[in-house]
Tab-separated table of C-alpha atoms in Angstrom:
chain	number	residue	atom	x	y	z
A	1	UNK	CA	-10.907	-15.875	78.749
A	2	UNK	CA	-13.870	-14.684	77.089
A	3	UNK	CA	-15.436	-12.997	79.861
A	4	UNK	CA	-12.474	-11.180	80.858
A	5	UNK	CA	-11.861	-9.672	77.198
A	6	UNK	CA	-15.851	-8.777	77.246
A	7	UNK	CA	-15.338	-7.189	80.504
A	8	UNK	CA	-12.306	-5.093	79.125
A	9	UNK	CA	-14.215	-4.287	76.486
A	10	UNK	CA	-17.393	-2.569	78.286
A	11	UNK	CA	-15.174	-1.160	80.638
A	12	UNK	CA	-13.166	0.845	78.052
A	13	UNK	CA	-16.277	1.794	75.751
A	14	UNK	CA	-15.348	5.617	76.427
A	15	UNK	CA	-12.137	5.395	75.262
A	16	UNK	CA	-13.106	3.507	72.253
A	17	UNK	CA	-15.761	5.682	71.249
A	18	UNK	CA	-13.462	8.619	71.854
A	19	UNK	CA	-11.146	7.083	68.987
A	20	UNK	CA	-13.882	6.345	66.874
A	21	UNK	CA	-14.948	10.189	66.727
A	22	UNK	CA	-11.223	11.105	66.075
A	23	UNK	CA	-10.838	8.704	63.360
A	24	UNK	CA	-14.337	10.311	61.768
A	25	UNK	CA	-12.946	13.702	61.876
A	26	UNK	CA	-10.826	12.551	59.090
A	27	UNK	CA	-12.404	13.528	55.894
A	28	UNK	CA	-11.095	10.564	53.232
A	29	UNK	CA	-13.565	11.203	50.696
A	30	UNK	CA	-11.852	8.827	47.919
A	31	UNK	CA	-14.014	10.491	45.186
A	32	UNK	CA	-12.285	14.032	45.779
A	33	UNK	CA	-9.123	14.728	44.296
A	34	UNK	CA	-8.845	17.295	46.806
A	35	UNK	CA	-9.324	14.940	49.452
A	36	UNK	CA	-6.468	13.077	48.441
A	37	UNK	CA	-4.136	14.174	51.126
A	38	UNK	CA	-7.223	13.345	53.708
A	39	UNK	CA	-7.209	9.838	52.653
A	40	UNK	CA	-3.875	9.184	53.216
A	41	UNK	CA	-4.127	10.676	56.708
A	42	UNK	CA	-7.280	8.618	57.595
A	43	UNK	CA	-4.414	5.362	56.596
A	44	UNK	CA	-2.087	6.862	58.706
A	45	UNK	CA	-4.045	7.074	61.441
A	46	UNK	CA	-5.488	3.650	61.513
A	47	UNK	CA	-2.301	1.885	60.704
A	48	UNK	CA	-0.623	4.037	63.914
A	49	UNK	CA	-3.869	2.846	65.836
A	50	UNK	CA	-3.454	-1.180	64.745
A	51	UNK	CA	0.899	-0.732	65.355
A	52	UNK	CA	0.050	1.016	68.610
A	53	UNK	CA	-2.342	-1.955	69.593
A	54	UNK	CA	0.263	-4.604	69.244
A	55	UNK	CA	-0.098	-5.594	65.784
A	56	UNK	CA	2.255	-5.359	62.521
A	57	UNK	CA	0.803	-2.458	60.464
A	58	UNK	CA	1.376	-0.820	57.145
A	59	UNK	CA	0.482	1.659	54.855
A	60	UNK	CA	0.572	-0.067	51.057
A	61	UNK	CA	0.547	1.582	47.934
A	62	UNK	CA	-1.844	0.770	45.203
A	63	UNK	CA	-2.216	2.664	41.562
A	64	UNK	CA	-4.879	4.632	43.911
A	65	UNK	CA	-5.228	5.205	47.673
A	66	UNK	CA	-3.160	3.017	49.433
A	67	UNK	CA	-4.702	-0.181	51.737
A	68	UNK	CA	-4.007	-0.490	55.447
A	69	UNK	CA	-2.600	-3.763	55.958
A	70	UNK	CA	-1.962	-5.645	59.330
A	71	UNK	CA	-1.355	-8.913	61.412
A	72	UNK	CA	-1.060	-10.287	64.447
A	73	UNK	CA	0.213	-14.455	64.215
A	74	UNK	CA	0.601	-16.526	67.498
A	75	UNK	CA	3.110	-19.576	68.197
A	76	UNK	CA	0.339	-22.294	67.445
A	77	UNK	CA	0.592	-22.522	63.136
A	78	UNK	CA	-2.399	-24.601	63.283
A	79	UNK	CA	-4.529	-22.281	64.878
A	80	UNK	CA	-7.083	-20.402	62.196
A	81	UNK	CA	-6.616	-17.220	60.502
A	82	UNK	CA	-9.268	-14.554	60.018
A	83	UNK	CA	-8.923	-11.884	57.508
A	84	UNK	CA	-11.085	-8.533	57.982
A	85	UNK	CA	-12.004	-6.131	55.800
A	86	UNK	CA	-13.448	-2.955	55.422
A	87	UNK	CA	-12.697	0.407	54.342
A	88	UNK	CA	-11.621	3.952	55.496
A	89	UNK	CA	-13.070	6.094	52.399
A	90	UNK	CA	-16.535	7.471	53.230
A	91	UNK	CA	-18.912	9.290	50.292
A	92	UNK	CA	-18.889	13.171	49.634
A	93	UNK	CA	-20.951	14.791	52.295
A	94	UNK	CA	-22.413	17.118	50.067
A	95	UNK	CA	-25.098	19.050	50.287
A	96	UNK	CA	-23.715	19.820	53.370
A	97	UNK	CA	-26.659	22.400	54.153
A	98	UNK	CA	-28.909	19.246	54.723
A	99	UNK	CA	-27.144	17.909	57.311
A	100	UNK	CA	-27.673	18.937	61.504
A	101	UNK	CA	-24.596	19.388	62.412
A	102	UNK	CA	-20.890	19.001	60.438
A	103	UNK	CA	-20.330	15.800	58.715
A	104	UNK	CA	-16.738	15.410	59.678
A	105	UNK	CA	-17.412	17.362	63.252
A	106	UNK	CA	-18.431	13.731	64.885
A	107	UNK	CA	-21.379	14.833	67.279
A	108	UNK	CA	-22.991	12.137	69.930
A	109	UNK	CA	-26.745	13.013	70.031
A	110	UNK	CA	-29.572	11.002	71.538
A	111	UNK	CA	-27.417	7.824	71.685
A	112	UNK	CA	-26.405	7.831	68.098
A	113	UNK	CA	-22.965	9.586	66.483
A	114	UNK	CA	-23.280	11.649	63.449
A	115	UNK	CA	-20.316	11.775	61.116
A	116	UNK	CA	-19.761	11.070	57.652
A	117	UNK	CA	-18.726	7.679	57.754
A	118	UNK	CA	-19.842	6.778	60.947
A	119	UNK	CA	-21.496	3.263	59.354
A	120	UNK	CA	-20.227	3.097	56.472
A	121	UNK	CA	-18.004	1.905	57.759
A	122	UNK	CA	-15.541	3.058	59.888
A	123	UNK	CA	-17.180	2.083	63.183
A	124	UNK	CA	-18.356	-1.279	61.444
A	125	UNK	CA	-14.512	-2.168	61.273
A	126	UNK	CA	-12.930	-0.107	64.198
A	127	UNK	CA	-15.551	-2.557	66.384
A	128	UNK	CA	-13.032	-5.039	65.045
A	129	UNK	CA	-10.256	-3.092	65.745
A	130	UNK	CA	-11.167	-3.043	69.250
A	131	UNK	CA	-12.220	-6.415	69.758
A	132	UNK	CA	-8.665	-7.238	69.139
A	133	UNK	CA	-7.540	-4.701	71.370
A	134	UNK	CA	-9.664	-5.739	73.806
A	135	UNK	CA	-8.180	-9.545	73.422
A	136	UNK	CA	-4.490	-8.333	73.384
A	137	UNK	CA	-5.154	-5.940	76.484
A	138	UNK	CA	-7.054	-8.199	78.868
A	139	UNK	CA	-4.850	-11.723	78.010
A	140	UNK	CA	-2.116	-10.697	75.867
A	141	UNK	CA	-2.642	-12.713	73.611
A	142	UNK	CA	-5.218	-13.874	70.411
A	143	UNK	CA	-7.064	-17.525	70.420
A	144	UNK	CA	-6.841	-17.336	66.392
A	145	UNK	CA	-4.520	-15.225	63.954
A	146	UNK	CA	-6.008	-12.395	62.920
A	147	UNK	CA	-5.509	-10.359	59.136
A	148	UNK	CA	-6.443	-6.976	58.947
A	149	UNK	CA	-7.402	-5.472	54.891
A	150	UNK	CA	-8.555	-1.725	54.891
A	151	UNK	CA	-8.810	-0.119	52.005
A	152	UNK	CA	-9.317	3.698	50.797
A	153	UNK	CA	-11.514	3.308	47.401
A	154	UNK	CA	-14.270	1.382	47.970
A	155	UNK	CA	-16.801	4.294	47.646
A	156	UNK	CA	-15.499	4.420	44.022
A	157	UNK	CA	-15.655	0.842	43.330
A	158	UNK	CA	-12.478	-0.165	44.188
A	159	UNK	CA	-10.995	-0.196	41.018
A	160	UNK	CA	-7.285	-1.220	42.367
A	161	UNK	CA	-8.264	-3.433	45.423
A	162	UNK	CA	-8.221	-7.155	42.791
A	163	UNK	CA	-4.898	-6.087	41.412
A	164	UNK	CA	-3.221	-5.560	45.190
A	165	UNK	CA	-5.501	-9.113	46.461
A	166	UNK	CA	-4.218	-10.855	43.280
A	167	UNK	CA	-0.188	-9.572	44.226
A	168	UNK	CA	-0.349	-10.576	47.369
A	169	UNK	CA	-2.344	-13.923	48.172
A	170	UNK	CA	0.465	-15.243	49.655
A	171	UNK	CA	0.139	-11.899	52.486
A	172	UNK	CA	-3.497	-12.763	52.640
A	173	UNK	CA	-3.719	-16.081	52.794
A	174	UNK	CA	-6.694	-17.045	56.045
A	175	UNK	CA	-9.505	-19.563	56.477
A	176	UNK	CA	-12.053	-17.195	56.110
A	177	UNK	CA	-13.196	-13.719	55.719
A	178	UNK	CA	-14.947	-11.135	57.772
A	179	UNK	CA	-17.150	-8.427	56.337
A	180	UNK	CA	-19.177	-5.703	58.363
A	181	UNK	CA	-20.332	-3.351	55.870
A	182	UNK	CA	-24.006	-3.807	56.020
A	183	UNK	CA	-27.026	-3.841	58.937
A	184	UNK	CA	-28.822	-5.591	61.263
A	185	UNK	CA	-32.662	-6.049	61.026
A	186	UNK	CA	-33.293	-4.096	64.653
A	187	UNK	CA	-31.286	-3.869	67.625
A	188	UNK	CA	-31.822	-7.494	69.043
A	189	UNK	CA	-32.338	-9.165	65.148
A	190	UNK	CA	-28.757	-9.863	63.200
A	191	UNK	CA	-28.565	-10.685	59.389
A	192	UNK	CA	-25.963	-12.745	57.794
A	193	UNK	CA	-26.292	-12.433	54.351
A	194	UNK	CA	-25.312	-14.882	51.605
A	195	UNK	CA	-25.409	-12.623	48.403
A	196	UNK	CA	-24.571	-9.211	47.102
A	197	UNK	CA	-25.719	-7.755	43.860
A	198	UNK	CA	-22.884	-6.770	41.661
A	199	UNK	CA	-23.073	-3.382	39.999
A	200	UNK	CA	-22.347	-1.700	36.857
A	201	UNK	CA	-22.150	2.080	35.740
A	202	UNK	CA	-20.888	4.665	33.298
A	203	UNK	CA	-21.955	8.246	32.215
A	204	UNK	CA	-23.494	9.524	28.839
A	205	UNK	CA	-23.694	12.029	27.198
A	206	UNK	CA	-26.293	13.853	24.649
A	207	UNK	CA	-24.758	16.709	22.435
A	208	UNK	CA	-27.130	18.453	19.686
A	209	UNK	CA	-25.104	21.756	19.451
A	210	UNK	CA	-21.500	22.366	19.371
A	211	UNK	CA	-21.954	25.126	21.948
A	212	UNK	CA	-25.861	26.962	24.160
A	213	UNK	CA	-27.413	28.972	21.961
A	214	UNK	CA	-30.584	31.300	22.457
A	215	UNK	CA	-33.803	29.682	23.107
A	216	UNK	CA	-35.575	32.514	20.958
A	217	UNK	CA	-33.256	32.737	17.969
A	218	UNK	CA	-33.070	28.782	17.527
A	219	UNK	CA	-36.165	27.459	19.776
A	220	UNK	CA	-38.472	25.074	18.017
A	221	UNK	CA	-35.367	24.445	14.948
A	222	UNK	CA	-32.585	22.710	16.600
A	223	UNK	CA	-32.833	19.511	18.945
A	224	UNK	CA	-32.664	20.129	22.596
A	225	UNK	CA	-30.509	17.930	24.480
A	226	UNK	CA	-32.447	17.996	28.165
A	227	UNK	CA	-34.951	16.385	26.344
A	228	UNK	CA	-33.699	13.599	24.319
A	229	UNK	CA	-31.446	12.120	27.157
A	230	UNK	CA	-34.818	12.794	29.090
A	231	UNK	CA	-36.697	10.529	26.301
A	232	UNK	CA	-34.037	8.052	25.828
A	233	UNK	CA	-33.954	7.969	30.015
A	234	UNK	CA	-38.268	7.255	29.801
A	235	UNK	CA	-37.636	4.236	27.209
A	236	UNK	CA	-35.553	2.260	29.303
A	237	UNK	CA	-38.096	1.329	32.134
A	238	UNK	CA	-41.828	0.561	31.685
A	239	UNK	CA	-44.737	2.381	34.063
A	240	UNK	CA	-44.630	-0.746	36.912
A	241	UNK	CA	-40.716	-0.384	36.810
A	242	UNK	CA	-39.730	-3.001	34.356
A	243	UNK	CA	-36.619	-2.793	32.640
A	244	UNK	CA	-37.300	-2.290	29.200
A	245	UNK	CA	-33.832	-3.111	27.292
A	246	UNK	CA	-33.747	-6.520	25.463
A	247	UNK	CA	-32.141	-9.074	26.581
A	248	UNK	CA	-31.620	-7.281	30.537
A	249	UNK	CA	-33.234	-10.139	32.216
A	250	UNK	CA	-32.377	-13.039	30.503
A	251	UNK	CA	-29.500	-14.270	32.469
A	252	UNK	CA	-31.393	-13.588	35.574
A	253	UNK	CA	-31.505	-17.041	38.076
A	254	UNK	CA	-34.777	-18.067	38.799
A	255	UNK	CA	-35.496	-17.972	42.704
A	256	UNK	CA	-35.765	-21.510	44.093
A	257	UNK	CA	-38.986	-22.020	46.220
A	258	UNK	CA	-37.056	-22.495	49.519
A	259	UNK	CA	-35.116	-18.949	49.117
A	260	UNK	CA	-38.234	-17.661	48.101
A	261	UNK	CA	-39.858	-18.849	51.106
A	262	UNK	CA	-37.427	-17.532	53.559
A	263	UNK	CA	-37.127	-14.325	52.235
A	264	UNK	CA	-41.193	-14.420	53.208
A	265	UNK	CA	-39.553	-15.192	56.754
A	266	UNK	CA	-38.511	-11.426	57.185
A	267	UNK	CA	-40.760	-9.397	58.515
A	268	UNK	CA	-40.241	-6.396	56.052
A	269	UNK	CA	-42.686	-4.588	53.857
A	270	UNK	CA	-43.743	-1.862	51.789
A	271	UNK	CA	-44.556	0.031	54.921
A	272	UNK	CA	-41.043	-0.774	55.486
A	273	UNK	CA	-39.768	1.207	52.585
A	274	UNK	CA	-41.964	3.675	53.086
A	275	UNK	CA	-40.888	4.596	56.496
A	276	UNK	CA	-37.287	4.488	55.584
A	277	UNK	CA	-37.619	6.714	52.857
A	278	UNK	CA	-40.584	9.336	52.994
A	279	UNK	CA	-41.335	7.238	49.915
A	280	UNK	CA	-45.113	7.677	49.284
A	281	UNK	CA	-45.486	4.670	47.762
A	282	UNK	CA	-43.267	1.216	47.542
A	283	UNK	CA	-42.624	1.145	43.998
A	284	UNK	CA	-41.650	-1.363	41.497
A	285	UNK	CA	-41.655	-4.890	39.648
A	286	UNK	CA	-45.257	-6.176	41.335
A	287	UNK	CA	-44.944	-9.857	40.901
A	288	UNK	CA	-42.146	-10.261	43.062
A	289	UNK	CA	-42.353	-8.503	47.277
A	290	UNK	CA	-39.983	-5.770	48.593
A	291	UNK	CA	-37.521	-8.461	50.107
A	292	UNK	CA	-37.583	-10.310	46.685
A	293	UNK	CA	-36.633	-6.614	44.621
A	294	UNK	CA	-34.167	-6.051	47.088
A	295	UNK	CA	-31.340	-8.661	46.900
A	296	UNK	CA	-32.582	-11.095	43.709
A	297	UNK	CA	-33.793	-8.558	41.210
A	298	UNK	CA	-31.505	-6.798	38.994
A	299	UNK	CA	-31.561	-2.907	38.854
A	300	UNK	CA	-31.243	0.564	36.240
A	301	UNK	CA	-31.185	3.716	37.999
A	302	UNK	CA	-30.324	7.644	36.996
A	303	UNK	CA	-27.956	8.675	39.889
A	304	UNK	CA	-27.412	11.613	38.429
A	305	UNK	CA	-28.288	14.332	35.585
A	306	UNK	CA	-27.696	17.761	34.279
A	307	UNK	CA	-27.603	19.869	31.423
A	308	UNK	CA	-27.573	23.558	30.757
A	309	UNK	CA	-27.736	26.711	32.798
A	310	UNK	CA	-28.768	25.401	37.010
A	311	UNK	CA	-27.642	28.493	38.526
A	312	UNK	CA	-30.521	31.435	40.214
A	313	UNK	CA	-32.489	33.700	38.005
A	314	UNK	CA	-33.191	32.862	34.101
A	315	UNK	CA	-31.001	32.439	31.107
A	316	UNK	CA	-32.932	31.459	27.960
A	317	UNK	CA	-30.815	29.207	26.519
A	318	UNK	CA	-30.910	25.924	24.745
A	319	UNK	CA	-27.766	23.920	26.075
A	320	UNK	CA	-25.424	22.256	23.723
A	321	UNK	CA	-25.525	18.510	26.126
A	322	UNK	CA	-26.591	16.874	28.579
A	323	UNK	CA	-25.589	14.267	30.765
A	324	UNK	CA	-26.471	11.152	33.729
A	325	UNK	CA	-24.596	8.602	35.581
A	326	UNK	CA	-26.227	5.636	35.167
A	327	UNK	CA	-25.608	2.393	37.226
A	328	UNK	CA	-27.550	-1.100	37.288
A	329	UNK	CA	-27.232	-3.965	40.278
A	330	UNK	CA	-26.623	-7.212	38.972
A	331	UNK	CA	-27.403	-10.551	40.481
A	332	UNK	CA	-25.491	-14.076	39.621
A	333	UNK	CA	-25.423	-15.120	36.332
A	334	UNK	CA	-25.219	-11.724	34.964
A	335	UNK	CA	-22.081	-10.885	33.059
A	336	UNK	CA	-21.327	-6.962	33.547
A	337	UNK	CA	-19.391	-6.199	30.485
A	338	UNK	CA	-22.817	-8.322	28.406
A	339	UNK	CA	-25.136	-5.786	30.766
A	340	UNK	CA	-23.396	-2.234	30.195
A	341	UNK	CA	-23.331	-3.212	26.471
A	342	UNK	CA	-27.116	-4.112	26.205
A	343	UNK	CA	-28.104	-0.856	27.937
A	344	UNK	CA	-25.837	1.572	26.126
A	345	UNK	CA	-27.326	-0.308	23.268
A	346	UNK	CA	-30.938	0.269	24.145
A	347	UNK	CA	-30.389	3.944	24.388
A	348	UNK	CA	-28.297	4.487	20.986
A	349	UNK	CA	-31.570	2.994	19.741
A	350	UNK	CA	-33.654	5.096	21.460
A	351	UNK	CA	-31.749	8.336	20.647
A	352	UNK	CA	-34.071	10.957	18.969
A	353	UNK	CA	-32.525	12.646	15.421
A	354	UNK	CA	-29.779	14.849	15.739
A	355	UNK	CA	-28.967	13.706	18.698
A	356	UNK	CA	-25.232	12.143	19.269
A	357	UNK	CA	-24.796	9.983	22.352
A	358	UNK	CA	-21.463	8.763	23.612
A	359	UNK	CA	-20.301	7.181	26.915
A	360	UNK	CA	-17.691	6.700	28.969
A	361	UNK	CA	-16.108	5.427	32.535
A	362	UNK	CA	-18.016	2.269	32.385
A	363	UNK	CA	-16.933	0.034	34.806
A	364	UNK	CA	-18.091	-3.078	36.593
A	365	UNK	CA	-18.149	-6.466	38.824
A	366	UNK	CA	-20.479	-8.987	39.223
A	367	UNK	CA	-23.049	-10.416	42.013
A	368	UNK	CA	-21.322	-12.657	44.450
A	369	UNK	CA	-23.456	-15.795	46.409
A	370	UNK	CA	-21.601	-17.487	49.576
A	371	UNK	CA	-21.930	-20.411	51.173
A	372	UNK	CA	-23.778	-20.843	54.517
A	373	UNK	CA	-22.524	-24.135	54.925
A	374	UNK	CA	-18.934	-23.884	56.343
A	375	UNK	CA	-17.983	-24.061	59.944
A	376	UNK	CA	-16.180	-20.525	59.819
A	377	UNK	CA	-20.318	-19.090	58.870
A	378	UNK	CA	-21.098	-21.049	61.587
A	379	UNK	CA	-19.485	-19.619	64.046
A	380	UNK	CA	-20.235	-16.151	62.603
A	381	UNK	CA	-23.846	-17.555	63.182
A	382	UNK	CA	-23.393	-18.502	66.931
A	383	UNK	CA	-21.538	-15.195	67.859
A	384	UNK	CA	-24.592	-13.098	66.135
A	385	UNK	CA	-27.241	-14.800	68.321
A	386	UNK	CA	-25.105	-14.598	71.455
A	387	UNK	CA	-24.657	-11.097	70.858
A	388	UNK	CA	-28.067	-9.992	69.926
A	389	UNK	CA	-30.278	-12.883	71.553
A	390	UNK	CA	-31.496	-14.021	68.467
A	391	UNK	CA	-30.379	-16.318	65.653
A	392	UNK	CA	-29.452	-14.120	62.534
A	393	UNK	CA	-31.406	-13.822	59.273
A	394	UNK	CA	-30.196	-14.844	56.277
A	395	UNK	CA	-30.922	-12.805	53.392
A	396	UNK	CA	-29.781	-11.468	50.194
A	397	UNK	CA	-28.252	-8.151	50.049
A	398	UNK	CA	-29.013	-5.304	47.661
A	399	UNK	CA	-26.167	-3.390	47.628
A	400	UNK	CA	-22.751	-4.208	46.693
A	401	UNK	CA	-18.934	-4.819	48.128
A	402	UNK	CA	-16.804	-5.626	44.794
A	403	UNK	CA	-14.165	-6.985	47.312
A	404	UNK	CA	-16.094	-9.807	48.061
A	405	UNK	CA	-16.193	-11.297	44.262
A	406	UNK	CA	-12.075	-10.733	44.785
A	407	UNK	CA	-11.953	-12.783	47.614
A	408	UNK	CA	-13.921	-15.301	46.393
A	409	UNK	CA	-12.103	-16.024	43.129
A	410	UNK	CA	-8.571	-15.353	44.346
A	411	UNK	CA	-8.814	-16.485	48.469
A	412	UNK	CA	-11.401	-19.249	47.535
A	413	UNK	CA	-12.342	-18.985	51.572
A	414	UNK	CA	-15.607	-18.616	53.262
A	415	UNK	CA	-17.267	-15.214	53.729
A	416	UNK	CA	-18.942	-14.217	56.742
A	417	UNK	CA	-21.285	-10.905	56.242
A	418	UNK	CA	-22.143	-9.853	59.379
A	419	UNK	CA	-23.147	-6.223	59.231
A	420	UNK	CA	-23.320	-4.042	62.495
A	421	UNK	CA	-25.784	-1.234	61.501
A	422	UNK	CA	-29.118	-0.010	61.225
A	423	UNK	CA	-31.170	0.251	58.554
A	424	UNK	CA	-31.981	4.123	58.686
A	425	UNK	CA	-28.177	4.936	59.254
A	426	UNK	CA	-28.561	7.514	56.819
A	427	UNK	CA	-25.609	5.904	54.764
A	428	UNK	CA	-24.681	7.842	51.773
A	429	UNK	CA	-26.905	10.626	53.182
A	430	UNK	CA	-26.743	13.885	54.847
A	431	UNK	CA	-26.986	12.995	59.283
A	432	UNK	CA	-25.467	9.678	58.377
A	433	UNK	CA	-25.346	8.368	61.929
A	434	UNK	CA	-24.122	5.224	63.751
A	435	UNK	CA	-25.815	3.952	67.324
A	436	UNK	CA	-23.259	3.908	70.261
A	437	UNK	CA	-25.194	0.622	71.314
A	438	UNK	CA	-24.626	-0.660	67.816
A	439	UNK	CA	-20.714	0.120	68.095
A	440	UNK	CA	-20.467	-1.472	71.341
A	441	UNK	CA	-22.328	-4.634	70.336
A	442	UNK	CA	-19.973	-5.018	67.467
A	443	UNK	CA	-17.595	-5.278	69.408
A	444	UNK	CA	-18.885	-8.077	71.504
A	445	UNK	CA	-19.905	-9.676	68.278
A	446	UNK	CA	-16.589	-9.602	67.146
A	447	UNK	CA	-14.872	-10.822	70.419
A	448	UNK	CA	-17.155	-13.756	70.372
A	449	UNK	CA	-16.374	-14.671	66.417
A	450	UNK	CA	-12.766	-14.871	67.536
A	451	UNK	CA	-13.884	-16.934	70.442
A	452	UNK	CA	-16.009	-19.210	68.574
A	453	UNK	CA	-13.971	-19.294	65.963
């Protein structure tokens, strides 16, 4: 059986990838209000594409964007049942003049496509799609139940995705959980990784005037905001990258000599980080390596500021606020709602006089470890290393997929994170781009998971 639904599957890769660029042309930017009618298509169209392929698909509401929903059971009740997410919102393309060609005008150049969302992630979970497809097509039939979960807000944080899990456990009950939403280490080297950093965020904002006033009339009497959120910004980070606010680290678990060990496994490095990012320099806490700062050390970064007049030419002003979007990873033990209160703490504190600083949309969930342990990883395991030629890594992930913390303390089932990408995908950047080769191996990974599952 398997070889005939891998053969299926390489002998239909046009037609898949021929979906996958119509599916991309979708712009469901989550984040856009404007989009809003985008997202709903981009549900539409995969929960056509999942009925179409033989399985029972919905579109279902949430206080947000709505989640794609979809099974397929066989006769056998005692078979196992796998539950995959991922999600059809991709980030704002903006600035789009940085990118090579138009982000939701899915181009195939030098064996990579280039699309917003390409990675991240709807060709990470169409390659599921179509390893089902590819199962149902060539033998009409599934060696496991399969549970489809797509949601549309998970580039804002998913802030309705525990309320719909929590509703409807009963809908998603399974034996274990797939995740692609992350990357391999190279085209032959897959990663399985066993924790994601949770992650935190608000805005502030500085206000010194109650509206801009001239630079010349009032310069050198009044408080300027630019600079005191710039100064209360400095204080909260030391010149090697520390975090500065009290009490940030103290929850922080300790790295056991083992993990630490086989995080020295991978073969990744400052060089690494350099390449990946025209950084000039790797940069931060220096008694812990680039693998270690990654996944098991917490985070505070600007994402964002502004203030005043940004617009060509000159206007001699001294604005009346400023603002940033702030946002910290957290790893286990760290409770958000203690972190965002320390921080916003540590910069009322550092506030200069006569400036007022308020915040708001803070909003966060915390760092999630799996086990590596049950059979259902296992065979996650087995499928990467048949598919690639190599047995995975196992590492701790930087970034952060709220869902999983949902699934973990309402589903209580294993969690397999098996990402399909590259590193330099570009994801949440202008020429975010997804290998065909990577696509198609998916794929194959995926039809072996079912297999070996």
């Amino acid at each position: 059986m398997l070889n005939r639904v891998l053969d299926y599957a390489r002998a239909h890769r046009d037609e898949y990838l021929k979906d996958l660029l119509e599916y991309l042309a979708i712009p469901s930017v989550s984040a856009q209000p404007d989009r809003a009618r985008d997202v709903k298509m981009a549900a539409l169209w995969l929960s056509g594409h999942l009925h179409e392929a033989g399985l029972r698909a919905e579109v279902m509401p949430t206080a947000g964007h709505p989640v794609v929903y979809a099974e397929w059971s066989g006769p056998d009740h005692h078979r196992p049942t796998v539950l995959i997410y991922g999600h059809y919102d991709v980030q704002p393309a903006e600035p789009f003049e940085l990118w090579h060609s138009e982000p939701f005008r899915p181009v195939v150049r030098d064996g990579y496509l280039y699309a917003r969302g390409a990675s991240d992630n709807k060709g990470q979970h169409l390659a599921h799609v179509k390893a089902v497809v590819s199962y149902l097509r060539a033998e009409g039939t599934l060696p496991v139940n399969v549970k489809f979960l797509i949601e549309g807000e998970e580039e804002i944080g998913s802030p309705n995705l525990s309320a719909f899990i929590a509703a409807h456990r009963d809908l998603l009950a399974c034996d274990c959980v797939m995740i692609s939403d992350g990357a391999l280490f190279n085209l032959t080297q897959p990663v399985l990784t066993y924790g994601l950093r949770g992650l935190v965020g608000f805005e502030v904002q500085v206000r010194c005037l109650d509206r801009d006033v001239h630079s010349g009339h009032y310069g050198g009497n009044v408080q300027n905001p630019a600079f005191a959120l710039a100064q209360i910004l400095a204080s909260l980070k030391d010149a090697q990258g520390r975090v500065t606010v009290p009490g940030f680290y103290d929850d922080v678990r300790v790295l056991s000599a083992e993990e630490r060990a086989a995080l020295a496994r991978i073969p990744y490095s400052d060089a690494d980080v350099m390449r990946e990012t025209g950084a000039s320099m790797a940069f931060g806490e220096p008694e812990f390596t680039v693998n270690e700062r990654k996944g098991v050390r917490p985070t505070l970064e600007v994402n964002g500021m502004w203030s005043g007049y940004t617009g060509p030419g000159s206007k001699t002003i001294i604005p009346a606020t400023a603002h940033a979007k702030i946002t910290c990873r957290l790893v286990p033990n760290q409770d958000p709602a203690k972190v965002i209160r320390l921080v916003q703490d540590a910069m009322r504190a550092a506030a200069p006089a006569g400036a007022e600083v308020t915040f708001n949309d803070a909003r966060g969930t915390p760092a999630s470890l799996v086990s590596l342990d049950a059979p259902q990883i296992q065979a996650a395991a087995r499928a990467a290393a048949a598919t690639y030629g190599n047995p995975p890594f196992y590492e701790l992930e930087g970034g952060s997929i709220p869902v999983v913390h949902d699934f973990q303390s309402l589903l209580g089932k294993p969690i397999a994170l098996l990402g399909f990408g590259l590193p330099d995908d570009n994801i949440h950047s202008p020429d975010e781009r997804f290998a065909v080769v990577c696509y198609e191996k998916g794929i194959e990974a995926s039809i072996r998971f079912i297999a070996e599952l």
